Tab-separated table of C-alpha atoms and ligand atoms in Angstrom:
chain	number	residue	atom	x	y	z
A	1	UNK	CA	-69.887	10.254	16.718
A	2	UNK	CA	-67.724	11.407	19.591
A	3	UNK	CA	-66.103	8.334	20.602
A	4	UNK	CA	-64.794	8.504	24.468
A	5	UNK	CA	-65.119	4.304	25.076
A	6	UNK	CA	-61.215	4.044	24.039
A	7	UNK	CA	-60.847	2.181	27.105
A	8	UNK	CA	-62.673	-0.844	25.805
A	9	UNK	CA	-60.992	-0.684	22.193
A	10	UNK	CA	-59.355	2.072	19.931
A	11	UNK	CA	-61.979	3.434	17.759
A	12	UNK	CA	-62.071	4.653	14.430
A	13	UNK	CA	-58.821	2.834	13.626
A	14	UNK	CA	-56.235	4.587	11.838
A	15	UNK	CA	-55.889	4.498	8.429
A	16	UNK	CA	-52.566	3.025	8.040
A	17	UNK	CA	-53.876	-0.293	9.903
A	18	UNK	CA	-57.181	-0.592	8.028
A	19	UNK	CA	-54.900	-0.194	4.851
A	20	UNK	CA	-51.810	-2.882	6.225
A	21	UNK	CA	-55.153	-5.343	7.466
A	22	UNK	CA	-56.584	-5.182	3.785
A	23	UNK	CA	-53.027	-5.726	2.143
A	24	UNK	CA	-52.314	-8.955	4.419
A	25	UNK	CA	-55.579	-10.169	3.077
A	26	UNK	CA	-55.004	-9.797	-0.443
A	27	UNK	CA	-51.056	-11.187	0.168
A	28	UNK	CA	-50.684	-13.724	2.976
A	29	UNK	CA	-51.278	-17.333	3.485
A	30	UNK	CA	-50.803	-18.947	6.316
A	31	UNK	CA	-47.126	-18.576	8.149
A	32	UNK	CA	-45.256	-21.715	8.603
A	33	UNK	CA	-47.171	-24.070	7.149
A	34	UNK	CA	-45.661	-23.673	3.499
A	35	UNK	CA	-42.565	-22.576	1.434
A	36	UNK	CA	-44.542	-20.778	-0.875
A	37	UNK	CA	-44.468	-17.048	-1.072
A	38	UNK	CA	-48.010	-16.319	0.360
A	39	UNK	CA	-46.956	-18.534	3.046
A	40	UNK	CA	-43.642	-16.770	3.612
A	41	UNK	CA	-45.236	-13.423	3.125
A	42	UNK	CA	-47.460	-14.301	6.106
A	43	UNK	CA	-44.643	-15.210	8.264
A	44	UNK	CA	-42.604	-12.039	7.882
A	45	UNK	CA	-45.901	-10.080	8.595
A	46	UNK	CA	-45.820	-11.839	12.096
A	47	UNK	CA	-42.126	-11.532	12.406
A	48	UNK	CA	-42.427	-7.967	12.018
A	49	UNK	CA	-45.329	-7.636	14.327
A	50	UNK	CA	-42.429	-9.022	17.053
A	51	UNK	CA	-39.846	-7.085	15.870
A	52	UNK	CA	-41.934	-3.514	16.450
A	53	UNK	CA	-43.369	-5.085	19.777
A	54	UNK	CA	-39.579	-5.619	20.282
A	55	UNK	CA	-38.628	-2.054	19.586
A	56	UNK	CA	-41.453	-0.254	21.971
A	57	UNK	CA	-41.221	-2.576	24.859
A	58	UNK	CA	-37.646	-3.515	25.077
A	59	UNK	CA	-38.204	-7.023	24.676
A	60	UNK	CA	-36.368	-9.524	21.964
A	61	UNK	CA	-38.899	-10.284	19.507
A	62	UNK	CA	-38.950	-14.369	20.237
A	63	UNK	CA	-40.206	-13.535	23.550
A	64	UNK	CA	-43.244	-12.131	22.412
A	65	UNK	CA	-46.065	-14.387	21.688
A	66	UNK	CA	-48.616	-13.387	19.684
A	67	UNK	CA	-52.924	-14.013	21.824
A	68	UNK	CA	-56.228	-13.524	20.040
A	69	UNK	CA	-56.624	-10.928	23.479
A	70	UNK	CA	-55.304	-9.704	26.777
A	71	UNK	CA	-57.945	-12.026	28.197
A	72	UNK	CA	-56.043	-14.846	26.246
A	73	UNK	CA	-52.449	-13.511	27.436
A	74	UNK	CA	-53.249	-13.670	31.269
A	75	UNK	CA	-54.466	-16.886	31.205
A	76	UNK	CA	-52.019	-18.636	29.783
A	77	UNK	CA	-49.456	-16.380	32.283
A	78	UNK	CA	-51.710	-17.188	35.189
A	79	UNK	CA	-51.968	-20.872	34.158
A	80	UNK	CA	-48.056	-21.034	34.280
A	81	UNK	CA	-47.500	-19.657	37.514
A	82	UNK	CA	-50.320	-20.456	39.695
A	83	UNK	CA	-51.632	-24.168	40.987
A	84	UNK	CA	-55.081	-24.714	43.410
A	85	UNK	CA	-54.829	-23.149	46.622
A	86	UNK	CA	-51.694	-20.822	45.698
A	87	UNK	CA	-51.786	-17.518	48.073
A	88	UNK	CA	-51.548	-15.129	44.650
A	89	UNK	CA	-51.695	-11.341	45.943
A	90	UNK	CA	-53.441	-8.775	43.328
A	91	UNK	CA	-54.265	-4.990	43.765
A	92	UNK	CA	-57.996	-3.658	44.582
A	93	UNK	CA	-58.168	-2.300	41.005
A	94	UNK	CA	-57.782	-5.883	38.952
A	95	UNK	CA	-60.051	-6.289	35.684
A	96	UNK	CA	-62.292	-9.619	35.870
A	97	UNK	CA	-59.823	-11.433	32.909
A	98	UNK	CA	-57.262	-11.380	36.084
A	99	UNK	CA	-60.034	-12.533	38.814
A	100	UNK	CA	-61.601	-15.341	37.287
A	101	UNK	CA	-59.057	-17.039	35.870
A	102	UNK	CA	-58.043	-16.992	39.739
A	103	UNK	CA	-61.202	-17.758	40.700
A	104	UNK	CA	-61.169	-20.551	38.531
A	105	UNK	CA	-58.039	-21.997	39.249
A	106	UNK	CA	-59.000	-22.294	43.051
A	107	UNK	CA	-56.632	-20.039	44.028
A	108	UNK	CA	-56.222	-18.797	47.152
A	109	UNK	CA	-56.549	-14.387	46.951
A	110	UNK	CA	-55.005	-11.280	48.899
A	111	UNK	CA	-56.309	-8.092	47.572
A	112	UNK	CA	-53.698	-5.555	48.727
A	113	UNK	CA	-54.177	-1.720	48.280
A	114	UNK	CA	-57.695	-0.302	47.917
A	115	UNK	CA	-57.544	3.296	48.231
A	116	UNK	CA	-57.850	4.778	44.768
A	117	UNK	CA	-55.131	7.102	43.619
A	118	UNK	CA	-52.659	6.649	46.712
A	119	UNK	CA	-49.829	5.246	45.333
A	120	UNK	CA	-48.235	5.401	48.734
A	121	UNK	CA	-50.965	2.968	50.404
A	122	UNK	CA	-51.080	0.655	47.493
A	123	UNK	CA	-47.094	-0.088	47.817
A	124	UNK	CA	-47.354	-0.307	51.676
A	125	UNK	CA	-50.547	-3.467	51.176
A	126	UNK	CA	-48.597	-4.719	48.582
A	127	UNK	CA	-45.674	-5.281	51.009
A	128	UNK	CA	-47.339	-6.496	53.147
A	129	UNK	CA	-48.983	-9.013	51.418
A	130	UNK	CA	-45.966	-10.183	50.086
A	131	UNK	CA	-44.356	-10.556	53.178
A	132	UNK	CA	-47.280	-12.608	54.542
A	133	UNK	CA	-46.861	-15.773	52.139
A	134	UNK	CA	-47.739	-15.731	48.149
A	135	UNK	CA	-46.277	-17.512	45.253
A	136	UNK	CA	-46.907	-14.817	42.732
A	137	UNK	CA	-48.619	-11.348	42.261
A	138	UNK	CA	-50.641	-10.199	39.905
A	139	UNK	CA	-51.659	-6.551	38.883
A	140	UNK	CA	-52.643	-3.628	36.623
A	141	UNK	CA	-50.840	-1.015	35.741
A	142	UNK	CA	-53.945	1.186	34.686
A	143	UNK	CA	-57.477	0.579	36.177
A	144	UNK	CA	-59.357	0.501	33.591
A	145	UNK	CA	-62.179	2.334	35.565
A	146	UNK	CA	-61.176	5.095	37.278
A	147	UNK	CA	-57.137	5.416	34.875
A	148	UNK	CA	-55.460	5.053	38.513
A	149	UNK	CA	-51.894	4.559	37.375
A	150	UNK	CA	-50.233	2.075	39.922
A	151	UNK	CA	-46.797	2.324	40.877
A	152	UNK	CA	-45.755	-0.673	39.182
A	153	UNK	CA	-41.818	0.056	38.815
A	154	UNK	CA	-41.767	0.144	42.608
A	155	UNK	CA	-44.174	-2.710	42.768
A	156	UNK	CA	-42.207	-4.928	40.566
A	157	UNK	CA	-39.433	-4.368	43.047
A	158	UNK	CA	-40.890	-5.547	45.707
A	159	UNK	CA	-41.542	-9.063	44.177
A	160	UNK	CA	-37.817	-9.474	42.561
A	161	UNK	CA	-36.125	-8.386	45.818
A	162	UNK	CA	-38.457	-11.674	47.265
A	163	UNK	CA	-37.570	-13.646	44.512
A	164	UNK	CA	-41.582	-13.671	43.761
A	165	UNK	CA	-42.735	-14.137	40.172
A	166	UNK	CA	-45.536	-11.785	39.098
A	167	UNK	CA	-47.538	-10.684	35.795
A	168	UNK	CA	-48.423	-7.218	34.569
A	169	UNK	CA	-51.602	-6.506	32.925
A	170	UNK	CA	-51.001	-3.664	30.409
A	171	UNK	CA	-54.289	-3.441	29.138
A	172	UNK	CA	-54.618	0.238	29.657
A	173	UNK	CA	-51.251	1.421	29.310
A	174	UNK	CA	-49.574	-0.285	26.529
A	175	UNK	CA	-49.297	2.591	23.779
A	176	UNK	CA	-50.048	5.528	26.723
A	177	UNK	CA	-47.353	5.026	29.067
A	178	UNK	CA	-43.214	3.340	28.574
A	179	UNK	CA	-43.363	-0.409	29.330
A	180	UNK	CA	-39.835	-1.557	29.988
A	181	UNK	CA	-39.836	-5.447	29.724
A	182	UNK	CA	-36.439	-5.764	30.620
A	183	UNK	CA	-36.280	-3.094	33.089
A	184	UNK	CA	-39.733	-4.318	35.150
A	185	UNK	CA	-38.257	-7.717	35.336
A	186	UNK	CA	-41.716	-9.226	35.101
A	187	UNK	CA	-42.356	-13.149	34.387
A	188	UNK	CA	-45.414	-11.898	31.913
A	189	UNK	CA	-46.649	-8.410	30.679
A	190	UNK	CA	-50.380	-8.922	28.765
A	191	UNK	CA	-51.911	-6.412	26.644
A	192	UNK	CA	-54.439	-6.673	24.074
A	193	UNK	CA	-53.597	-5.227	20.325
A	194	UNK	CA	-56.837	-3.646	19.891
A	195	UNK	CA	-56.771	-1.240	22.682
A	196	UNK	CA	-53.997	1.701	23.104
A	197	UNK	CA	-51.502	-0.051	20.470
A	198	UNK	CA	-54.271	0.319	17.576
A	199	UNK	CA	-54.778	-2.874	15.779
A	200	UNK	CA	-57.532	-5.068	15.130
A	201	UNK	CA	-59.742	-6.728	17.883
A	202	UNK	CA	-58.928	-10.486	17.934
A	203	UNK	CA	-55.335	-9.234	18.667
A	204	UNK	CA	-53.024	-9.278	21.811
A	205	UNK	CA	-49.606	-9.853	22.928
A	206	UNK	CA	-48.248	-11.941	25.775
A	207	UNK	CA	-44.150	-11.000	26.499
A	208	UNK	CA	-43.169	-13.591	28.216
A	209	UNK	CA	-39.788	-13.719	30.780
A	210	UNK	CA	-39.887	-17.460	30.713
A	211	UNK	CA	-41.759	-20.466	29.263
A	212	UNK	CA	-45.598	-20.801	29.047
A	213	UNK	CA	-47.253	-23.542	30.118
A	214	UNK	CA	-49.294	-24.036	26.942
A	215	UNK	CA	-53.239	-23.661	27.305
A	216	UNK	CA	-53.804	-24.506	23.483
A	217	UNK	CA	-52.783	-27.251	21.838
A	218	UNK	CA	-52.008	-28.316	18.146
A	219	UNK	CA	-50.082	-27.265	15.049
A	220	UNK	CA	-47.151	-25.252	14.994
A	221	UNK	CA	-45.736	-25.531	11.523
A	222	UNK	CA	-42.689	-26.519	13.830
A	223	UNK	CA	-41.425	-30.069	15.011
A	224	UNK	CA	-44.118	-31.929	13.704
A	225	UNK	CA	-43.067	-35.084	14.744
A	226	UNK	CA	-43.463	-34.338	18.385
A	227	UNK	CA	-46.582	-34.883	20.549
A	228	UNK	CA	-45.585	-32.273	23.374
A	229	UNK	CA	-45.695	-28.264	22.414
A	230	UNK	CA	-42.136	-27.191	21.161
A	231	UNK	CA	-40.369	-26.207	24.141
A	232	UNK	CA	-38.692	-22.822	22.808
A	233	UNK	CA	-40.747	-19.360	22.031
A	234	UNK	CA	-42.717	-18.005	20.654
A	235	UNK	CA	-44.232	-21.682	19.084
A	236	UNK	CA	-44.957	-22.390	22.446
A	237	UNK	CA	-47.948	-20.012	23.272
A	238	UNK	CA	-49.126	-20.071	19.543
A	239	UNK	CA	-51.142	-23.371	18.634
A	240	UNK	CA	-53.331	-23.343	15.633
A	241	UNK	CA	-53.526	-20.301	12.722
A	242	UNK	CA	-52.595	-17.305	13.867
A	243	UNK	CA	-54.582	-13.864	12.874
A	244	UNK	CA	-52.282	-12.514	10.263
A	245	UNK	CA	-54.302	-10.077	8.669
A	246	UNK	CA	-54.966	-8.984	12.968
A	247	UNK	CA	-51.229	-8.729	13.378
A	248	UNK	CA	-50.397	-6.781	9.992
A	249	UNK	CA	-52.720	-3.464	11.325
A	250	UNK	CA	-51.238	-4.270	14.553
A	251	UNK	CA	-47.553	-3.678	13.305
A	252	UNK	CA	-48.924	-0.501	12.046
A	253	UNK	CA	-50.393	0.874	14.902
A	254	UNK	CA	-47.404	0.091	16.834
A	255	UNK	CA	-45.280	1.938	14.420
A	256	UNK	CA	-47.556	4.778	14.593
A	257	UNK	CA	-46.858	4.485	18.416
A	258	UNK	CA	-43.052	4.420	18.100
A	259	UNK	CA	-43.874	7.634	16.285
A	260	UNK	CA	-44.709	9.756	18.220
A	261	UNK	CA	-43.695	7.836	21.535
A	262	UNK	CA	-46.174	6.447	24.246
A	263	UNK	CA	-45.499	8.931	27.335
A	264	UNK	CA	-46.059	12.005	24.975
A	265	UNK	CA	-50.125	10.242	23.624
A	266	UNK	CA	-50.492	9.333	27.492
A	267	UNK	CA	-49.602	12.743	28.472
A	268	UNK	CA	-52.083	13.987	25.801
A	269	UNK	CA	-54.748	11.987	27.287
A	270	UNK	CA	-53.983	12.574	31.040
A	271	UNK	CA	-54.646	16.324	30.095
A	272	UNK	CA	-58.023	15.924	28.596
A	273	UNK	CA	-58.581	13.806	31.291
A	274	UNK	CA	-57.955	16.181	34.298
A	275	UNK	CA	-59.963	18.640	32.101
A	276	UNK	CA	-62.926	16.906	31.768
A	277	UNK	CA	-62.756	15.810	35.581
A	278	UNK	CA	-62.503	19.617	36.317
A	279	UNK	CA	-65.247	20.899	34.298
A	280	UNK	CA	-68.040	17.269	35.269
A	281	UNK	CA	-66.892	18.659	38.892
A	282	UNK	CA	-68.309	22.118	38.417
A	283	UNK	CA	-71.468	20.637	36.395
A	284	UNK	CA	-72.201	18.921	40.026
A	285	UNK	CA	-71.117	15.119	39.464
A	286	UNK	CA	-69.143	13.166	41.462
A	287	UNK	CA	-66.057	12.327	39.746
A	288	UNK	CA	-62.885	10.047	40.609
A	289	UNK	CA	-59.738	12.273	39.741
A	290	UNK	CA	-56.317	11.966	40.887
A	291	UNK	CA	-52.721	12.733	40.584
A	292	UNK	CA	-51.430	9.449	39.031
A	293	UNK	CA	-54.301	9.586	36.048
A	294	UNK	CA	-54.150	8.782	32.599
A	295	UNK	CA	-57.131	9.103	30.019
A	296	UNK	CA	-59.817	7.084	31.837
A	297	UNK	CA	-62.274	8.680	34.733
A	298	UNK	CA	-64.792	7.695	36.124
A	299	UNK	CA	-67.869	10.031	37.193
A	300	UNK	CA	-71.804	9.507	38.694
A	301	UNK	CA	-74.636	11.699	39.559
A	302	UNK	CA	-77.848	11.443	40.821
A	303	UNK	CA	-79.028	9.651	37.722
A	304	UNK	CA	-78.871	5.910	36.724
A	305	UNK	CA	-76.049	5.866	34.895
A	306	UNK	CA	-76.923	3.343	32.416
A	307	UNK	CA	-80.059	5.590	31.499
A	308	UNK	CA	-77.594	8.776	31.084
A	309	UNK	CA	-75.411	6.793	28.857
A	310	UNK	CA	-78.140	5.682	26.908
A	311	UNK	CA	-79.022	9.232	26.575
A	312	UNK	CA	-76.091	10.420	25.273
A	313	UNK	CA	-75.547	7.305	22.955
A	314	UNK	CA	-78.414	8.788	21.327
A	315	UNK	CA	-76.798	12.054	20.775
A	316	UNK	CA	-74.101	10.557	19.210
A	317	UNK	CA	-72.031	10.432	22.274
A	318	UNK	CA	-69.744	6.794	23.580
A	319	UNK	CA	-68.738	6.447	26.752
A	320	UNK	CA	-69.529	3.174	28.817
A	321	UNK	CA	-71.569	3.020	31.979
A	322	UNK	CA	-71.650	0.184	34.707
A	323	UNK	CA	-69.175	-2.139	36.285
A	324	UNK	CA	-66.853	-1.998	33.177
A	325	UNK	CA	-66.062	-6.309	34.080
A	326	UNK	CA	-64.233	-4.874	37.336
A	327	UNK	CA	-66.207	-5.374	40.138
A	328	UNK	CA	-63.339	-5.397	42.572
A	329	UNK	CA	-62.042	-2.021	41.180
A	330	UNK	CA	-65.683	-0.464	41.741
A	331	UNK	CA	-65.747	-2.644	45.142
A	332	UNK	CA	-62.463	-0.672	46.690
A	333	UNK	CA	-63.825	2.890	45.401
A	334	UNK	CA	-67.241	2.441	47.199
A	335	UNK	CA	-69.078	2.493	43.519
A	336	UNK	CA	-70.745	-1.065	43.036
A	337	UNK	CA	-73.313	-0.412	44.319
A	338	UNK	CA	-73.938	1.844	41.359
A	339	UNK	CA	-71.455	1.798	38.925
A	340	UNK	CA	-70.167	4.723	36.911
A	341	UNK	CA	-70.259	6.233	33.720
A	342	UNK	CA	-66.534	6.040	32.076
A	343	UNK	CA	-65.060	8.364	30.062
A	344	UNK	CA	-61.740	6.917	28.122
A	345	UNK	CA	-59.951	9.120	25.854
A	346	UNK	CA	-57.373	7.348	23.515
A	347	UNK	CA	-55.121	8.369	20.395
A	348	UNK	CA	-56.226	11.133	18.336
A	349	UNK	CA	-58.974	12.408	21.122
A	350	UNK	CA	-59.558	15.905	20.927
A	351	UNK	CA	-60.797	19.079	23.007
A	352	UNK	CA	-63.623	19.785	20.406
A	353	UNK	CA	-64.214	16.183	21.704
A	354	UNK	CA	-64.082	16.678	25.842
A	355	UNK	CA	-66.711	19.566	24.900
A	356	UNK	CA	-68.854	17.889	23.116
A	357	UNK	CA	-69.591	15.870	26.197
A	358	UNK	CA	-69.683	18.370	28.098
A	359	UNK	CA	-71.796	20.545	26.620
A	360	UNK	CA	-74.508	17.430	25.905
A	361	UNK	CA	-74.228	17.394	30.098
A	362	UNK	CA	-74.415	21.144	30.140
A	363	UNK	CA	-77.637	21.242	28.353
A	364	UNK	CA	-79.095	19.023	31.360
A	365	UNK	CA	-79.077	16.220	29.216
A	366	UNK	CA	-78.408	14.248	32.690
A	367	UNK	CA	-81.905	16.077	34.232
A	368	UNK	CA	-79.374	16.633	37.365
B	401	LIG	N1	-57.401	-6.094	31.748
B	401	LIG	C1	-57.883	-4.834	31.776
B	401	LIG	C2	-57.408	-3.880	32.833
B	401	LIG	C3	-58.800	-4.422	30.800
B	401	LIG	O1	-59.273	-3.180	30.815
B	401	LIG	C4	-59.219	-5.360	29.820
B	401	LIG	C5	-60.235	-4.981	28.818
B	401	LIG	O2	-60.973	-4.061	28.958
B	401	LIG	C6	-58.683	-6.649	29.842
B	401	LIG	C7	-57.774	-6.973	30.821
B	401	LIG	C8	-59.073	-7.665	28.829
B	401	LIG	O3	-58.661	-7.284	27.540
B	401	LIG	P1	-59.209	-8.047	26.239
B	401	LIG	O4	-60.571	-7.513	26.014
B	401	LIG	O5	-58.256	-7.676	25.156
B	401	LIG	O6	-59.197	-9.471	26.518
């Protein structure tokens, strides 16, 4: 299979987390709720799993909490920092696991910065915005339709110079481009595990700047005796057992990460990237390419494009057509009213890969 639906989850994974997933399983109990070795054993797999979060984001390891999912992560940092009928101001390129929550919430929304790669525009909205009233910000660093990388060092800025709190959601850039938790200043980064940092789905990571207001509530294997959540991290954000055998092939993907370092695999998919945009142009397609890209674009002809994807699903070929859960990222670029096909290349995408696709579209698989 030529797998190009990175985007939605990392895919075959690696080796050395299929092997770390299957050793958990055969070694750990569950952490914290026993003295016992298996117990303990299970613990310093999820110590570990802070430590290398630690390392590659610059964050110390209490402060990272450990979510079943991105998804999981932004609520619980949304549910902290936002009350019914809070002005909250997000970009035009925010994934529907930042929207509804919102939406949910009651929360009052400014969408600031539409224009797809123009980094320039989206800081000038965002200012704006800011300076007309919110309690918090939310936003992407990657859209995770058309791999529009927003200037989120500048944007992060912006709120600490107004003393607003805001959240990053790292879903597409945590493993492809350098997160600096202590340099961004943010309240909360979310990311999932399964995605750029290679582990197991049912894994994510919330780093938190300050206290979560807990959205779970139970055991802890930690003061017992109270009623309330422990009021220190990471216990705080982690009620209930925790996906050890999730977090042991996560440790190992982010090692594999600290590796060979996150800005040289985003670079690696930026450049397949712009190539495949290049060569889709030339084959007739419209196709969403910009400066600020990394390995996600976004293309459409004159075909449905769940029928083309369905077509090249059958030769063997993943990429993901549609709305990809953003319908305010396809709102802003002018494409819900068709969607797109997406093409997300990850770790360990090759060329051979990028022409595989290509050539399947060559041979008028599309009937364009
Ligand atoms: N945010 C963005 C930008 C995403 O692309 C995704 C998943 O595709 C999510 C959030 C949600 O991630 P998860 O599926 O891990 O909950």
């Amino acid at each position: 299979m030529i797998y190009l639906d990175h985007g939605a989850t990392s895919f075959p994974k690696p080796r050395a987390v299929c092997d770390a997933v299957d050793e958990a399983m055969h070694r750990c109990a569950n952490p914290g709720r026993g003295s016992h070795d298996a117990a303990r054993a299970g613990a310093e797999v999820l110590y570990r799993c802070r430590e290398a979060a630690g390392e590659l984001f610059s964050v110390e390891p209490e402060r990272v909490v450990l979510t079943a999912s991105c998804t999981q992560g932004l609520n619980m940092a949304i549910r902290t920092l936002v009350r019914p009928g809070d002005w909250v101001v997000i970009s035009g390129f925010e994934h529907n696991a930042v929207t509804r929550p919102l939406h949910g919430l009651g929360a009052r929304i400014t969408v600031a910065g539409r224009r797809l790669f123009e980094p320039e525009d989206t800081l000038w909205a965002f200012r704006r915005a800011l300076d007309r009233g919110a309690k918090c910000a939310v936003f992407t660093h990657v859209s995770n339709v058309f791999g529009y990388i927003l200037p989120v060092e500048e944007m992060a800025r912006e709120c600490r110079r107004r003393g607003i709190p805001f959240i990053l959601d790292a879903a597409q850039s945590a493993g492809a481009a350098d997160i600096d938790f202590e340099k961004l200043g943010a309240d909360f980064i979310a990311m999932p595990g399964h995605k750029g940092l290679l582990g197991p789905m049912g894994t994510g990571l919330l780093l938190c700047g300050r206290l979560p207001r807990p959205w779970l509530f139970g055991g802890t294997g930690s003061e017992s005796e109270n009623q309330a959540m422990p009021d220190f991290l990471p216990d705080r954000g982690e009620a209930g057992t925790l996906n050890v055998p999730g977090f042991a092939g996560l440790t190992a993907g982010i090692r594999l990460i600290l590796e060979q370092g996150p800005e040289a695999i985003g670079a690696d998919e930026s450049a397949l990237a712009a190539y495949t945009a290049q060569e889709l142009e030339k084959l007739g397609y419209e196709v969403f390419r910009g400066r600020r890209q990394l390995g996600t674009l976004s293309f459409r002809g004159r075909e449905d494009c769940q029928i083309l994807a369905d077509r090249l699903a059958e030769r063997g070929i993943a990429l993901r057509a549609g709305l990809h859960c953003a319908p305010l990222a396809h709102r802003s670029a002018g494409t819900l009213d068709t969607g797109t096909l997406r093409v997300s290349f990850g770790f360990g995408s090759t060329w051979e890969e990028a022409e595989g696709l290509l050539d399947a579209l060559r041979k008028s698989v599309s009937g364009l």
